[in-house]
Every structure is written in C-alpha cells, then in structure tokens.
Amino acid sequence: MEKASALLFSGVRVDRKRFALEIARFQQPKKELEDVECMADSAPEALPDVKANKKGKKRKRKDKDSCDAVEGFSVFKNSESVSSILERNALEATSAEMKKDVEKEIEKASVLRKKHGIHISGHGVPPPLESFAELSSRYNCKPYILRNFSELGFREPTPIQRQAIPVLLSKRDCFACAPTGSGKTLAFLCPMLMKIKPGLKNGVQAVVLCPTRELAAQTARECKKLATGRKFYIKLMTKELSRCGDFEKMPCDIIISTPLRLDLAICKRKLDLSWVKYLVLDEADKLFELGFVEQIDSVVKACSKTTVVRTLFSATLPETVEKLASTVMVDAVRIIIGRKNSASEMIKQKLVFAGSEKGKLLAIRQSFSESLNPPVLVFVQSKERAKELYKELTFDDIKVDVIHADLSQQQREDAVDNFRSGKTWVLIATDVVSRGMDFKGINCVINYDFPESAAAYIHRIGRSGRAGRPGEAVTFFTEEDKPFLRNIANVMAASGCEVPSWILALPKLRKRKHRPQRDSISTIPDDSA
Ligand SMILES: Nc1ncnc2c1ncn2[C@@H]1O[C@H](COP(=O)(O)OP(=O)(O)OP(=O)(O)O)[C@@H](O)[C@H]1O
C-alpha cells in the first residue's frame, strides 16, 4: 500500500492541504485511517461521507495527538484536524470568491472614474456613484432627497458629485477640485443632509464657510431647496445674527456663513460648534487668500468633535492651500475632476487687444452694438473702476447695473436679484461675485480689466458655461497687460482654446498679482491730463 502510493505521488505536486483526506486513504492501513476519520468527527461539521462509512457506529473520540504523521506528508505533523483543513479550504474558497468580487468592484469603479475624468488619491476611497438612485440602494437615503433632485431637474450626478458624495458619506476628510459650474455645492450639501438629524438638541451639526456674503446667501438658498420636505434648521449667518443671536435658544442644524461673521458669533455669542459633524470650506483657496486664516483657525478649533469631517472645495486648489489645510485634515482623500486648476471646457475664450484704456471703452461699446447677448457679466479690478464704467454705460440703453463692496447689503442683494431676474442685462462687478455665484445662463463674461491671476481668470469666466451649458468669455488686454498674458493663455490652451503662438512663447511670470494702476474710465478728457 505504501509503495503504491509512494509511486503514485512521487514527483507529482499535489495540494496536500486540499487533498489531505484523499491522500490519507491511500496512505494508511485501515486502523490509521480510522484515526484520521475519527479526527474528522472531532470537528463540529464532520464530513458526511466519512461518517457514512462507519455504519452509524459511534466513534470513540481520539486524542488528536495519537495520529501518526502520514509518511511523506507532513500535513498531519502539526496534528491539524482534517475538518479544520477542510474548513480552511472552504474559507479559502469563499475568500477566493470574495476576492474575485472585490476585484470586480474595483474594476467597475476605475472604469467609471475614467469615464468621468475622476482622479483620486488616498486609500480606501469608496466607489463613485453610478446614479442618484444608488443613494437609496447603497446608502438608504430618504425619499425626499431624490424627489428634490428630480424637481430641480438633476437627472444624473455630475463627476464631482459621483465621487465626493460617497467619500463624505464615509466621513473621510477630503480635498475636492472640480471645474466651475460642475455642481460642487450639491456635492457637499447632499451628504450633510443624509447624515445629520434635523432638530437635534445638541446644536449645530454642519458648517459651510464661504468667502462672500452673496455666496453664503446663495448656498443657504440651495441648501433649503435640497432639504425641502425635511424640517432642517438651516441658518444663514447674517450680520444681526452674528452680533445678537441667542444660539442657546435658537434651533440650528446647519450654519452657512463667512468666516468673519462665524468667528464673531463664536467669540461674542458663545455659539457652540462642538457637535459639528461636517465642516466645509467652499472656495477654500479664496478663504485662505483673503486673510481669513485666523478666523478659519478659530472655526476649526471650535468644531472640536473628534470625528468632525473637514473638507475643502474649489475649482482652484493650489499646493500651498492643500499643504496648509492638510495640517488639520486626517487621512484626507483628494478628488480632482479633469485637470486641476483648469477652466471649464464649456467656455469659448477669446483675448482682445484693446491698446489702451480708451480702447477698452470703445471695444466694449462696439461688442455691445454688434451682439449684445444678455445676461452679460463685466469684471473690473476695483470698486472705483466699477463706478466709473457704470457711469459711462448708464446712458447706453443697455439696462446696466453695478455691484461692489461700497454698496449697502440691500443694494448688493437688489443688484444680484435684478440680474438673476433679467431686469438687468449687463452687470458690472468687482471680484466680489467672481466666485461661486450661480447666475443662470450667463452668455458672456467680459474681463474689462485683465484678471489679477490665473485663478481669478478661471473663477471669473466660470460664471458662464455652467451645469453643462455653453458659455463665452472675452478678455481685453493692453500693452501693460502683455507680460501677464502667458498665465492666462496657459489656462485657455489647457481647456482646449486656440491661443496665438506668440502669446504661448511669452515668458512665464512667477505667480504674483497683477493689479496695475490704470487710467480712469471716462470719455470726458481728464482735466488733470
Ligand atoms: N447633478 C446636476 N445636474 C444638473 N445640474 C446640476 C447638478 N448639480 C448641480 N447642478 C446645477 O449646476 C449649476 C452649478 O452648480 P454649483 O453652483 O454647485 O457649481 P460649482 O461647481 O459650485 O461652481 P463654482 O466653482 O463656480 O462655485 C447650478 O445651477 C446647479 O443647480
């Protein structure tokens, strides 16, 4: 018997663990086989065929150590029971199945990311959404959310929503960089609404920080639309609230604010943020740029819940901001849609040489007379210049208005509302509305004054070409803007626009702000000239 089996197995590579029982049958005289079989009995799930051979006789329980090692097979040397081998085989089989399923999931997720230009870094990133329906099937979201999406006309999640929503639902810190107008607001509001409980006595559960009051007001409006059907207390931090709000008595689930006002409420009104589960910095690079760092620091400290999820959103996220923020983020996931810090590809971009400041006034009048396609947003570099241009164009019969920081809160709100409603065709603005503001269907953005940086350019022109709609951007430049053309030209070329080769050949300037002193905007000769 032994000789035969030695011949049988000599030289053959057998999976001894897997076929231990079969091998044992060949190897041992009946008695030893009984030992092997009785070991099988000692395991909870003895093998049926082994038991059946015993004709129902109760087997004595054998001490495992009494089994001699099967000659040539050290498989029993460590006296592991047959059943545990078989159990392990069964486990290996299921884990092999599971491994295959996981590999299939990973493959599906990477195909979906590739299709939507989703680039991620970080470990254990949950797979992107295939559809909004997955919020219900995979995350058990309440019906009101999908109902609101459909009422708002949102059929499919945008790329940033596909990836950022699962990441935030899994409570991971995250950097999210996606083009302007690509739905970042919903990407951070949706997980919040799914994860916080309305009306909890503990107080504020989510905070959104925005660089401007207009954007905070707009985000609060969007949040209330998405929350329709669920009694959330969503508060826009107004000047009054920050100065005299009684937050102990006032129910509040979600606060949307500028850093200044929120910091004031924390210091002066003892606003308690220790239960905050989600802290979002929208237009994060602007927040860090505008000298809000101290207020942001105080908000981050006030959101002291150990499991708070911190996340930064913007169309432009420079390395410096990521480095600064990563000091307070834990194991953050990075999500980049398309190319980082790039303009929306939906926008047709053009550079127009206007020679001088006088030439710019002629150029804008000419473009309006040729093809005024409202609504049009016109950016200038300061509030003084906004007032000058407004004064010049007021009598051009083009329903023009102006918005800048010198206006009262009511005047700013009226200017935005009239522009949204179509009462105003041309809105002259400083960069106060260059970020985040979602004016429906802006056909054209005119950079009357050359933008101070590539990031400012991306955000300004990003007021058009939103939610998949096409847009247009015209940027005037003069002799003194020429040295700064290259940075803008790179953004244009990266988003697929034609750029004259002489511009691409210009030297690249180190990133510094370009806000030159410019001649005043007036057709009346300047007396001092
Ligand atoms: N899934 C969706 N399908 C269609 N439209 C959407 C979807 N999600 C958001 N939108 C719409 O797209 C527009 C832009 O959304 P949003 O303002 O959030 O963009 P954003 O990425 O934050 O832009 P910005 O970088 O300028 O702040 C809004 O009008 C919004 O209602």
PDB file of N, CA and C and ligand atoms in Angstrom, residues 132 153-158 161 178-186 218 222 282-283 315 435-438 440 459 462-463 466-467 469, ligand 1:
ATOM      1  N   PHE A 132     -27.985  58.646  -9.151  1.00  0.00           N
ATOM      2  CA  PHE A 132     -28.524  59.147  -7.878  1.00  0.00           C
ATOM      3  C   PHE A 132     -29.283  58.033  -7.152  1.00  0.00           C
ATOM      4  N   GLY A 153     -34.500  69.142 -11.494  1.00  0.00           N
ATOM      5  CA  GLY A 153     -34.035  68.801 -12.854  1.00  0.00           C
ATOM      6  C   GLY A 153     -32.684  68.128 -12.866  1.00  0.00           C
ATOM      7  N   PHE A 154     -32.282  67.573 -11.718  1.00  0.00           N
ATOM      8  CA  PHE A 154     -30.974  66.903 -11.696  1.00  0.00           C
ATOM      9  C   PHE A 154     -31.176  65.434 -12.024  1.00  0.00           C
ATOM     10  N   ARG A 155     -30.826  65.047 -13.255  1.00  0.00           N
ATOM     11  CA  ARG A 155     -31.066  63.660 -13.669  1.00  0.00           C
ATOM     12  C   ARG A 155     -29.918  62.764 -13.232  1.00  0.00           C
ATOM     13  N   GLU A 156     -28.712  63.203 -13.500  1.00  0.00           N
ATOM     14  CA  GLU A 156     -27.523  62.391 -13.226  1.00  0.00           C
ATOM     15  C   GLU A 156     -26.578  63.160 -12.303  1.00  0.00           C
ATOM     16  N   PRO A 157     -25.830  62.465 -11.440  1.00  0.00           N
ATOM     17  CA  PRO A 157     -24.826  63.178 -10.642  1.00  0.00           C
ATOM     18  C   PRO A 157     -23.702  63.675 -11.548  1.00  0.00           C
ATOM     19  N   THR A 158     -23.166  64.858 -11.252  1.00  0.00           N
ATOM     20  CA  THR A 158     -22.005  65.330 -12.013  1.00  0.00           C
ATOM     21  C   THR A 158     -20.775  64.559 -11.512  1.00  0.00           C
ATOM     22  N   GLN A 161     -19.901  65.084  -7.956  1.00  0.00           N
ATOM     23  CA  GLN A 161     -20.914  64.532  -7.048  1.00  0.00           C
ATOM     24  C   GLN A 161     -20.782  63.009  -6.964  1.00  0.00           C
ATOM     25  N   ALA A 178     -12.843  70.715  -8.734  1.00  0.00           N
ATOM     26  CA  ALA A 178     -13.628  70.434  -9.940  1.00  0.00           C
ATOM     27  C   ALA A 178     -13.927  71.752 -10.646  1.00  0.00           C
ATOM     28  N   PRO A 179     -14.134  71.713 -11.962  1.00  0.00           N
ATOM     29  CA  PRO A 179     -14.321  72.955 -12.711  1.00  0.00           C
ATOM     30  C   PRO A 179     -15.487  73.778 -12.160  1.00  0.00           C
ATOM     31  N   THR A 180     -15.471  75.062 -12.524  1.00  0.00           N
ATOM     32  CA  THR A 180     -16.575  75.953 -12.123  1.00  0.00           C
ATOM     33  C   THR A 180     -17.874  75.428 -12.740  1.00  0.00           C
ATOM     34  N   GLY A 181     -18.946  75.588 -12.012  1.00  0.00           N
ATOM     35  CA  GLY A 181     -20.270  75.224 -12.534  1.00  0.00           C
ATOM     36  C   GLY A 181     -20.519  73.735 -12.635  1.00  0.00           C
ATOM     37  N   SER A 182     -19.723  72.949 -11.878  1.00  0.00           N
ATOM     38  CA  SER A 182     -19.869  71.487 -12.033  1.00  0.00           C
ATOM     39  C   SER A 182     -20.592  70.833 -10.860  1.00  0.00           C
ATOM     40  N   GLY A 183     -21.275  71.627 -10.051  1.00  0.00           N
ATOM     41  CA  GLY A 183     -22.138  71.048  -9.025  1.00  0.00           C
ATOM     42  C   GLY A 183     -21.470  70.722  -7.711  1.00  0.00           C
ATOM     43  N   LYS A 184     -20.440  71.475  -7.339  1.00  0.00           N
ATOM     44  CA  LYS A 184     -19.731  71.196  -6.075  1.00  0.00           C
ATOM     45  C   LYS A 184     -20.650  71.462  -4.872  1.00  0.00           C
ATOM     46  N   THR A 185     -21.548  72.428  -4.994  1.00  0.00           N
ATOM     47  CA  THR A 185     -22.403  72.770  -3.841  1.00  0.00           C
ATOM     48  C   THR A 185     -23.239  71.577  -3.417  1.00  0.00           C
ATOM     49  N   LEU A 186     -23.913  70.962  -4.372  1.00  0.00           N
ATOM     50  CA  LEU A 186     -24.718  69.781  -4.046  1.00  0.00           C
ATOM     51  C   LEU A 186     -23.823  68.656  -3.542  1.00  0.00           C
ATOM     52  N   GLN A 218     -26.480  82.479  -1.261  1.00  0.00           N
ATOM     53  CA  GLN A 218     -26.855  81.563  -2.357  1.00  0.00           C
ATOM     54  C   GLN A 218     -26.789  80.114  -1.879  1.00  0.00           C
ATOM     55  N   GLU A 222     -29.727  77.256  -1.734  1.00  0.00           N
ATOM     56  CA  GLU A 222     -29.599  75.921  -2.365  1.00  0.00           C
ATOM     57  C   GLU A 222     -29.860  74.842  -1.320  1.00  0.00           C
ATOM     58  N   ASP A 282     -15.856  76.231   1.346  1.00  0.00           N
ATOM     59  CA  ASP A 282     -16.148  76.371  -0.092  1.00  0.00           C
ATOM     60  C   ASP A 282     -15.284  77.516  -0.633  1.00  0.00           C
ATOM     61  N   GLU A 283     -14.849  77.386  -1.902  1.00  0.00           N
ATOM     62  CA  GLU A 283     -13.875  78.351  -2.479  1.00  0.00           C
ATOM     63  C   GLU A 283     -12.686  78.468  -1.518  1.00  0.00           C
ATOM     64  N   ALA A 315     -12.587  75.279  -7.469  1.00  0.00           N
ATOM     65  CA  ALA A 315     -12.170  74.947  -8.844  1.00  0.00           C
ATOM     66  C   ALA A 315     -10.656  75.113  -8.945  1.00  0.00           C
ATOM     67  N   ARG A 435     -16.683  84.444  -7.606  1.00  0.00           N
ATOM     68  CA  ARG A 435     -16.563  83.053  -7.163  1.00  0.00           C
ATOM     69  C   ARG A 435     -17.894  82.487  -6.703  1.00  0.00           C
ATOM     70  N   GLY A 436     -18.194  81.320  -7.254  1.00  0.00           N
ATOM     71  CA  GLY A 436     -19.317  80.567  -6.714  1.00  0.00           C
ATOM     72  C   GLY A 436     -20.677  81.047  -7.143  1.00  0.00           C
ATOM     73  N   MET A 437     -20.801  82.343  -7.470  1.00  0.00           N
ATOM     74  CA  MET A 437     -22.133  82.872  -7.781  1.00  0.00           C
ATOM     75  C   MET A 437     -22.715  82.140  -8.979  1.00  0.00           C
ATOM     76  N   ASP A 438     -23.944  81.664  -8.782  1.00  0.00           N
ATOM     77  CA  ASP A 438     -24.540  80.841  -9.827  1.00  0.00           C
ATOM     78  C   ASP A 438     -25.674  81.600 -10.491  1.00  0.00           C
ATOM     79  N   LYS A 440     -28.008  81.947 -13.511  1.00  0.00           N
ATOM     80  CA  LYS A 440     -28.417  81.005 -14.567  1.00  0.00           C
ATOM     81  C   LYS A 440     -28.152  81.585 -15.957  1.00  0.00           C
ATOM     82  N   HIS A 459     -12.121  81.583 -12.224  1.00  0.00           N
ATOM     83  CA  HIS A 459     -13.382  81.783 -11.495  1.00  0.00           C
ATOM     84  C   HIS A 459     -14.259  82.831 -12.174  1.00  0.00           C
ATOM     85  N   GLY A 462     -15.838  81.410 -15.144  1.00  0.00           N
ATOM     86  CA  GLY A 462     -16.674  80.285 -14.716  1.00  0.00           C
ATOM     87  C   GLY A 462     -18.073  80.679 -14.307  1.00  0.00           C
ATOM     88  N   ARG A 463     -18.370  82.012 -14.358  1.00  0.00           N
ATOM     89  CA  ARG A 463     -19.772  82.418 -14.094  1.00  0.00           C
ATOM     90  C   ARG A 463     -20.629  82.058 -15.310  1.00  0.00           C
ATOM     91  N   ARG A 466     -22.054  77.014 -17.215  1.00  0.00           N
ATOM     92  CA  ARG A 466     -22.305  76.235 -16.004  1.00  0.00           C
ATOM     93  C   ARG A 466     -23.308  75.116 -16.248  1.00  0.00           C
ATOM     94  N   ALA A 467     -23.240  74.088 -15.401  1.00  0.00           N
ATOM     95  CA  ALA A 467     -24.192  72.961 -15.482  1.00  0.00           C
ATOM     96  C   ALA A 467     -24.272  72.421 -16.907  1.00  0.00           C
ATOM     97  N   ARG A 469     -23.945  73.922 -19.667  1.00  0.00           N
ATOM     98  CA  ARG A 469     -24.372  74.836 -20.748  1.00  0.00           C
ATOM     99  C   ARG A 469     -23.138  75.527 -21.350  1.00  0.00           C
TER     100      ARG A 469
HETATM  101  N1  LIG B   1     -26.482  66.843 -10.988  1.00  0.00           N
HETATM  102  C1  LIG B   1     -26.786  68.012 -11.566  1.00  0.00           C
HETATM  103  N2  LIG B   1     -27.394  68.032 -12.780  1.00  0.00           N
HETATM  104  C2  LIG B   1     -27.701  69.218 -13.376  1.00  0.00           C
HETATM  105  N3  LIG B   1     -27.434  70.443 -12.847  1.00  0.00           N
HETATM  106  C3  LIG B   1     -26.821  70.465 -11.645  1.00  0.00           C
HETATM  107  C4  LIG B   1     -26.470  69.276 -10.948  1.00  0.00           C
HETATM  108  N4  LIG B   1     -25.881  69.628  -9.774  1.00  0.00           N
HETATM  109  C5  LIG B   1     -25.887  70.990  -9.744  1.00  0.00           C
HETATM  110  N5  LIG B   1     -26.444  71.486 -10.862  1.00  0.00           N
HETATM  111  C6  LIG B   1     -26.598  72.909 -11.239  1.00  0.00           C
HETATM  112  O1  LIG B   1     -25.344  73.336 -11.776  1.00  0.00           O
HETATM  113  C7  LIG B   1     -25.135  74.724 -11.501  1.00  0.00           C
HETATM  114  C8  LIG B   1     -23.751  74.913 -10.906  1.00  0.00           C
HETATM  115  O2  LIG B   1     -23.722  74.284  -9.641  1.00  0.00           O
HETATM  116  P1  LIG B   1     -22.760  74.870  -8.499  1.00  0.00           P
HETATM  117  O3  LIG B   1     -23.037  76.304  -8.291  1.00  0.00           O
HETATM  118  O4  LIG B   1     -22.804  73.956  -7.342  1.00  0.00           O
HETATM  119  O5  LIG B   1     -21.358  74.760  -9.237  1.00  0.00           O
HETATM  120  P2  LIG B   1     -19.918  74.881  -8.564  1.00  0.00           P
HETATM  121  O6  LIG B   1     -19.120  73.724  -9.021  1.00  0.00           O
HETATM  122  O7  LIG B   1     -20.047  75.112  -7.117  1.00  0.00           O
HETATM  123  O8  LIG B   1     -19.393  76.170  -9.305  1.00  0.00           O
HETATM  124  P3  LIG B   1     -18.315  77.258  -8.773  1.00  0.00           P
HETATM  125  O9  LIG B   1     -16.971  76.604  -8.886  1.00  0.00           O
HETATM  126  O10 LIG B   1     -18.493  78.384  -9.679  1.00  0.00           O
HETATM  127  O11 LIG B   1     -18.687  77.523  -7.349  1.00  0.00           O
HETATM  128  C9  LIG B   1     -26.254  75.141 -10.541  1.00  0.00           C
HETATM  129  O12 LIG B   1     -27.228  75.843 -11.286  1.00  0.00           O
HETATM  130  C10 LIG B   1     -26.838  73.822 -10.046  1.00  0.00           C
HETATM  131  O13 LIG B   1     -28.223  73.947  -9.782  1.00  0.00           O
END
